[in-house]
Amino acid sequence: MSFATLNEMNKTFKKILNNASELFAEKGYEGTIMDELCIRSGVNKASIYYHFKDKSNLYEVVLTKLFSEVADQIIVAVSSQTAPLEKLKSFIETFAQETYQNKQMPATLMREIASGGKNMPIPARKQMQRILQTLSSILKEGAEQQVFKQVDPLTTHFIIIGSLCFFSTSEPMRQAIESEHPLDPDLNSTIAEIYSLISSAIILN
Amino acid sequence: MSFATLNEMNKTFKKILNNASELFAEKGYEGTIMDELCIRSGVNKASIYYHFKDKSNLYEVVLTKLFSEVADQIIVAVSSQTAPLEKLKSFIETFAQETYQNKQMPATLMREIASGGKNMPIPARKQMQRILQTLSSILKEGAEQQVFKQVDPLTTHFIIIGSLCFFSTSEPMRQAIESEHPLDPDLNSTIAEIYSLISSAIILN
Amino acid sequence: MSFATLNEMNKTFKKILNNASELFAEKGYEGTIMDELCIRSGVNKASIYYHFKDKSNLYEVVLTKLFSEVADQIIVAVSSQTAPLEKLKSFIETFAQETYQNKQMPATLMREIASGGKNMPIPARKQMQRILQTLSSILKEGAEQQVFKQVDPLTTHFIIIGSLCFFSTSEPMRQAIESEHPLDPDLNSTIAEIYSLISSAIILN
Amino acid sequence: MSFATLNEMNKTFKKILNNASELFAEKGYEGTIMDELCIRSGVNKASIYYHFKDKSNLYEVVLTKLFSEVADQIIVAVSSQTAPLEKLKSFIETFAQETYQNKQMPATLMREIASGGKNMPIPARKQMQRILQTLSSILKEGAEQQVFKQVDPLTTHFIIIGSLCFFSTSEPMRQAIESEHPLDPDLNSTIAEIYSLISSAIILN
DNA sequence: TATGAATGAGAATTCATTCAT
DNA sequence: GATGAATGAATTCTCATTCAT
C-alpha cells in the first residue's frame, strides 16, 4: 500500500491508520494487536488486510506519516525565519509543540531508538534525517555568521529531541509519581527553559 | 521468586536474569519471547518457571535490578562530593557512564516512559524515584547555598536523563544514518557538553 | 451459470474459464485461490461471481468441459475406424495426443482419482464414463469378432489411461530428475510402445 | 524435525505422522487442515508445531517416509532374486502390493506428479529416484544378458507405476461408477495381467 | 533442579463471498 | 456487466505456561 496524500485516502483507510498510530504509540509494535485495532476502528479484521499488506506495512505507513508531518511542520516554521537564533527557537518550539500535542510521535521514536532503530522502516528513517538536517543547517549557518559556537549537531540534536521527548511522554508518569513538587512544569516554561539552555550554550558572546 | 543478593543466586538464575535483561532492553516486554530467552540462556523452558513466577515477575526483577544498580552508583558517587556543583557533575557523569556502558537501562527506561509507565513494576519505579530524589536534593541544596538558580527539578531531570538516554541508545542508529558529520561525538565530550549546558543554565552568577 | 456452447460465451467468461482450468490443473481445487484467478484473468473478483455461482460450480464447468472435449475427440476418432484393432489404436492415439497437448485434463483426472473421485462433479463423471464405455465397446466387439482375448475392460482402461496420464504429466518431473537417460522418450514412441504392449497382450494369435 | 527411525519417535509424533499421511493422501496438501489433523490425532494443535516446524515440514516428513518405505521394500524384494525376469516380477508385485495395501503412497504420488512435482520435497524425490533406479538396473541387466529387449526405462516405469497407481486408487471410483461389469478385477489378476503385459513386451524371444 | 512434552488461549493472515455503486 | 470495498469464517502458527518424570 503506497503512501498517498490524505485526500486520496478513503474513510476506512484513515480510521485504521489513525487508530494504528495511536496503538503503536501506546503499546509498541509487538504490543499492538490487530484485533484490538479492528475493534477500535470499527472495521472488519480482513479490511485491514485489504488496505495494508500486513502489520509491518501498516507500521511503516504509520511511522512515515508521523515523522513526515513533524518534519514538514519544522521545515515550514524554520524557513519562515531568517536569523539563525530565531530559526533555532522556531525549531525547538515547533518540535516541542508537535510533540506535546501528539504524543504518538515521541513515544514511537523513543521505542525505535531504544531498539536501535533496527525495525525502523527506511522511509520513516528518511523523515528523521530531514529533521536532523534542518537542525544541522541552522547550526552551520549560525556558525558561519559567527553567531553560534561550533557545536556537534548530533549531540545538540539529542539534547533537544531527547529532553523534549522525555518531557512530553513522561506526563502520565510524572502524575503517577507521588511528587513533593506541587507545580508540574507546563509546556511553555519547559520550552523556554530548553531554549535558553541551548542558546546560552551555543551563542558566541 | 524474591529478589536476593547476587551471591545467593545460582548460575541458572543468573544466566536467565542477564539474558532477560538483554532481551527486554532489545525488544521490549512484548517483543521478548520466553522461548528465545531459553535458547539464549541455554536452559530449559520449564527452568525459567522454576526460578521466576512468570514473565511479568521476571520483568519486575530485571527492571528493579537495572534501576537500583544505577541508583546505587549515582548515590554513592554523589555522596562522595560536598559542593552542589560537584555533586551535579558527579550525577551527570555517573548516569552517563552507567548508561553508556550498559545500554539496557536507558533502552528499558525509554520504552517504559513511552508507554506512560503503565507496566512499570512498583519496585522499579521506586528506584527511578531514588534517582530523581537525588537530583532534587542537589538542586535544592545548591539553591539554599545560593549557588544555583531555583529551577524545576523535574524539567532538569528530563533534560539530563532524556538527552543522555537518547545519546547512548542512538549509537547504532547514528551509524546507520549516512551522516555528513565525520566525527562521531564521544561519550566524554557529550558529558562535558551536557554538564556545561546544565551548569551554565542553573549557576547563579 | 449453465454450461452453454462456446460461441454464446462472452470474453470475460472465457478468460475466467480458461484460467480456472489452468489453475485447477496446476494446483488442484483447494490450491486454487479465487484471488489468483482474478489476477491471471485480469478481471475483478466480483466478476467471477457474476458469471459463476461459486468456486465449486466453476470447478464443475471446468471439469465437464475438459473431459467432454476429450471424450468427444475419442468417440469421433474411434468411430471413423471399423476394425477393432484400428479402433483400439485410434483410442490410444487420441487419448495420448489430447492428453499430451493439454495437460490440464490428465492432471485434473489424476487428482480426482487420488481423492477417490469424491469431489468429482456428476456431469464430469458422466464424461469419464463415456470414455470408458468407448473402450469397453471396442474390447467387446474385438472379443466377439474373435480378434481379442477376453480381458477386463476396467483393468485395460487403467493401464492405458494410467500410463498415458503419468507419461504426459510427468514431463516437468522427468527433467528435474537428473537422469542417466540421455534420450527423453517422445510422445510418438511412447504411444507406439503402449499400443504394441496392449495389442500384443489382447490379440488372439 | 529430522527424519529418524520409527523406534526413536514418541507416541504423539507417530500419531501425528500417521494421521497426516492419511489426510495428505485423502485431501492433498492444501485440502489438509491442521485442525482436523489435531482432532484425528487426539492431540493439541500446538503439539504438532512442537514436533514439526510447520505444515510443509510435516508434509516433507510424511512423503519421505511414504516413499522410502516402498523403495526399501522393492529393493529388498528385487535383490532376493537373481534372474532379471524374476526381478522384474518382484518389482511389479512388490510395488503393486505396497500400493494396494497402503493407498496413501499412490494417491500422494499422483497429486505430486499432477502438479509437476513442484512441491515435492527433495528427500521424497530422492526416494522416487531409488525406485526408478532399481527398475533401470533390472532392465539394463536383462538387456545385457540378452533376455530383454532394449526399452526405455522411463516409459516402462510410467507404464508400470501409472497403471498400478490408477488401479489401486481408483477402487472407490470404480464402485461409484454404476458399472455394467459384474466382476471387479482383483489385485492378483491385475498384477498378473500387468506383469504378463510388460514381460511379453520386453522379453527377447 | 532440570527437562521433554503438552496445552489453551490467542494472534496474524487468508479466503470465498457479497454489497453498493 | 464491472468494480472497489467490505466481511465472516476459517486457517496457520505462536506463545506463555504447566505437567510428569
mmCIF file of N, CA and C in Angstrom, chain C residues 155 159, chain D residues 88-101 160 163-164 167-168 185-199:
data_model
loop_
_atom_site.group_PDB
_atom_site.id
_atom_site.type_symbol
_atom_site.label_atom_id
_atom_site.label_comp_id
_atom_site.label_asym_id
_atom_site.label_seq_id
_atom_site.Cartn_x
_atom_site.Cartn_y
_atom_site.Cartn_z
ATOM 1 N N THR C 155 -9.502 -52.891 -16.082
ATOM 2 C CA THR C 155 -8.062 -53.015 -15.904
ATOM 3 C C THR C 155 -7.337 -52.462 -17.128
ATOM 4 N N ILE C 159 -4.740 -49.340 -17.348
ATOM 5 C CA ILE C 159 -3.387 -49.472 -17.878
ATOM 6 C C ILE C 159 -3.135 -48.384 -18.934
ATOM 7 N N LEU D 88 12.086 -58.429 -12.296
ATOM 8 C CA LEU D 88 11.012 -57.579 -12.818
ATOM 9 C C LEU D 88 9.678 -57.970 -12.188
ATOM 10 N N LYS D 89 9.467 -59.261 -12.108
ATOM 11 C CA LYS D 89 8.224 -59.737 -11.497
ATOM 12 C C LYS D 89 8.137 -59.260 -10.048
ATOM 13 N N SER D 90 9.243 -59.382 -9.359
ATOM 14 C CA SER D 90 9.318 -58.964 -7.976
ATOM 15 C C SER D 90 9.039 -57.466 -7.843
ATOM 16 N N PHE D 91 9.614 -56.724 -8.748
ATOM 17 C CA PHE D 91 9.419 -55.268 -8.742
ATOM 18 C C PHE D 91 7.933 -54.939 -8.869
ATOM 19 N N ILE D 92 7.319 -55.500 -9.866
ATOM 20 C CA ILE D 92 5.900 -55.211 -10.113
ATOM 21 C C ILE D 92 5.039 -55.689 -8.944
ATOM 22 N N GLU D 93 5.286 -56.893 -8.498
ATOM 23 C CA GLU D 93 4.470 -57.432 -7.411
ATOM 24 C C GLU D 93 4.605 -56.609 -6.127
ATOM 25 N N THR D 94 5.831 -56.287 -5.805
ATOM 26 C CA THR D 94 6.033 -55.524 -4.569
ATOM 27 C C THR D 94 5.384 -54.148 -4.664
ATOM 28 N N PHE D 95 5.642 -53.481 -5.776
ATOM 29 C CA PHE D 95 5.033 -52.154 -5.925
ATOM 30 C C PHE D 95 3.515 -52.266 -5.864
ATOM 31 N N ALA D 96 2.965 -53.246 -6.543
ATOM 32 C CA ALA D 96 1.511 -53.402 -6.564
ATOM 33 C C ALA D 96 0.964 -53.684 -5.174
ATOM 34 N N GLN D 97 1.615 -54.587 -4.481
ATOM 35 C CA GLN D 97 1.115 -54.928 -3.158
ATOM 36 C C GLN D 97 1.220 -53.754 -2.173
ATOM 37 N N GLU D 98 2.361 -53.132 -2.166
ATOM 38 C CA GLU D 98 2.568 -51.975 -1.283
ATOM 39 C C GLU D 98 1.530 -50.901 -1.556
ATOM 40 N N THR D 99 1.350 -50.699 -2.822
ATOM 41 C CA THR D 99 0.458 -49.665 -3.318
ATOM 42 C C THR D 99 -1.002 -49.972 -3.016
ATOM 43 N N TYR D 100 -1.310 -51.222 -3.063
ATOM 44 C CA TYR D 100 -2.697 -51.601 -2.863
ATOM 45 C C TYR D 100 -3.053 -51.643 -1.379
ATOM 46 N N GLN D 101 -2.083 -52.099 -0.589
ATOM 47 C CA GLN D 101 -2.328 -52.173 0.851
ATOM 48 C C GLN D 101 -2.393 -50.792 1.473
ATOM 49 N N ILE D 160 4.242 -49.077 -15.756
ATOM 50 C CA ILE D 160 4.038 -49.908 -14.564
ATOM 51 C C ILE D 160 3.432 -49.096 -13.421
ATOM 52 N N SER D 163 -0.102 -47.412 -14.284
ATOM 53 C CA SER D 163 -1.272 -48.282 -14.288
ATOM 54 C C SER D 163 -1.570 -48.808 -12.894
ATOM 55 N N LEU D 164 -0.540 -49.138 -12.138
ATOM 56 C CA LEU D 164 -0.792 -49.644 -10.788
ATOM 57 C C LEU D 164 -1.343 -48.567 -9.854
ATOM 58 N N PHE D 167 -4.837 -48.080 -10.797
ATOM 59 C CA PHE D 167 -5.636 -49.238 -10.395
ATOM 60 C C PHE D 167 -5.965 -49.206 -8.908
ATOM 61 N N SER D 168 -4.962 -48.983 -8.098
ATOM 62 C CA SER D 168 -5.242 -49.079 -6.664
ATOM 63 C C SER D 168 -6.036 -47.884 -6.143
ATOM 64 N N PRO D 185 -12.149 -56.491 -10.989
ATOM 65 C CA PRO D 185 -10.924 -57.278 -11.063
ATOM 66 C C PRO D 185 -10.181 -57.212 -9.736
ATOM 67 N N ASP D 186 -9.635 -58.305 -9.320
ATOM 68 C CA ASP D 186 -8.918 -58.273 -8.058
ATOM 69 C C ASP D 186 -7.451 -57.944 -8.281
ATOM 70 N N LEU D 187 -6.771 -57.698 -7.196
ATOM 71 C CA LEU D 187 -5.383 -57.263 -7.276
ATOM 72 C C LEU D 187 -4.508 -58.276 -8.005
ATOM 73 N N ASN D 188 -4.652 -59.538 -7.597
ATOM 74 C CA ASN D 188 -3.740 -60.531 -8.148
ATOM 75 C C ASN D 188 -3.865 -60.689 -9.651
ATOM 76 N N SER D 189 -5.092 -60.679 -10.143
ATOM 77 C CA SER D 189 -5.232 -60.833 -11.579
ATOM 78 C C SER D 189 -4.687 -59.599 -12.304
ATOM 79 N N THR D 190 -4.849 -58.438 -11.682
ATOM 80 C CA THR D 190 -4.310 -57.236 -12.304
ATOM 81 C C THR D 190 -2.789 -57.280 -12.323
ATOM 82 N N ILE D 191 -2.207 -57.696 -11.203
ATOM 83 C CA ILE D 191 -0.762 -57.838 -11.164
ATOM 84 C C ILE D 191 -0.312 -58.787 -12.267
ATOM 85 N N ALA D 192 -1.000 -59.877 -12.318
ATOM 86 C CA ALA D 192 -0.630 -60.881 -13.323
ATOM 87 C C ALA D 192 -0.737 -60.300 -14.722
ATOM 88 N N GLU D 193 -1.820 -59.592 -14.946
ATOM 89 C CA GLU D 193 -2.044 -59.029 -16.272
ATOM 90 C C GLU D 193 -0.946 -58.023 -16.628
ATOM 91 N N ILE D 194 -0.667 -57.152 -15.696
ATOM 92 C CA ILE D 194 0.356 -56.145 -15.978
ATOM 93 C C ILE D 194 1.721 -56.808 -16.160
ATOM 94 N N TYR D 195 2.004 -57.776 -15.329
ATOM 95 C CA TYR D 195 3.299 -58.444 -15.468
ATOM 96 C C TYR D 195 3.404 -59.138 -16.827
ATOM 97 N N SER D 196 2.324 -59.825 -17.217
ATOM 98 C CA SER D 196 2.411 -60.551 -18.490
ATOM 99 C C SER D 196 2.510 -59.552 -19.646
ATOM 100 N N LEU D 197 1.827 -58.447 -19.472
ATOM 101 C CA LEU D 197 1.858 -57.383 -20.481
ATOM 102 C C LEU D 197 3.280 -56.893 -20.675
ATOM 103 N N ILE D 198 3.865 -56.492 -19.578
ATOM 104 C CA ILE D 198 5.200 -55.911 -19.628
ATOM 105 C C ILE D 198 6.209 -56.951 -20.099
ATOM 106 N N SER D 199 6.122 -58.123 -19.507
ATOM 107 C CA SER D 199 7.146 -59.111 -19.847
ATOM 108 C C SER D 199 7.034 -59.529 -21.308
#
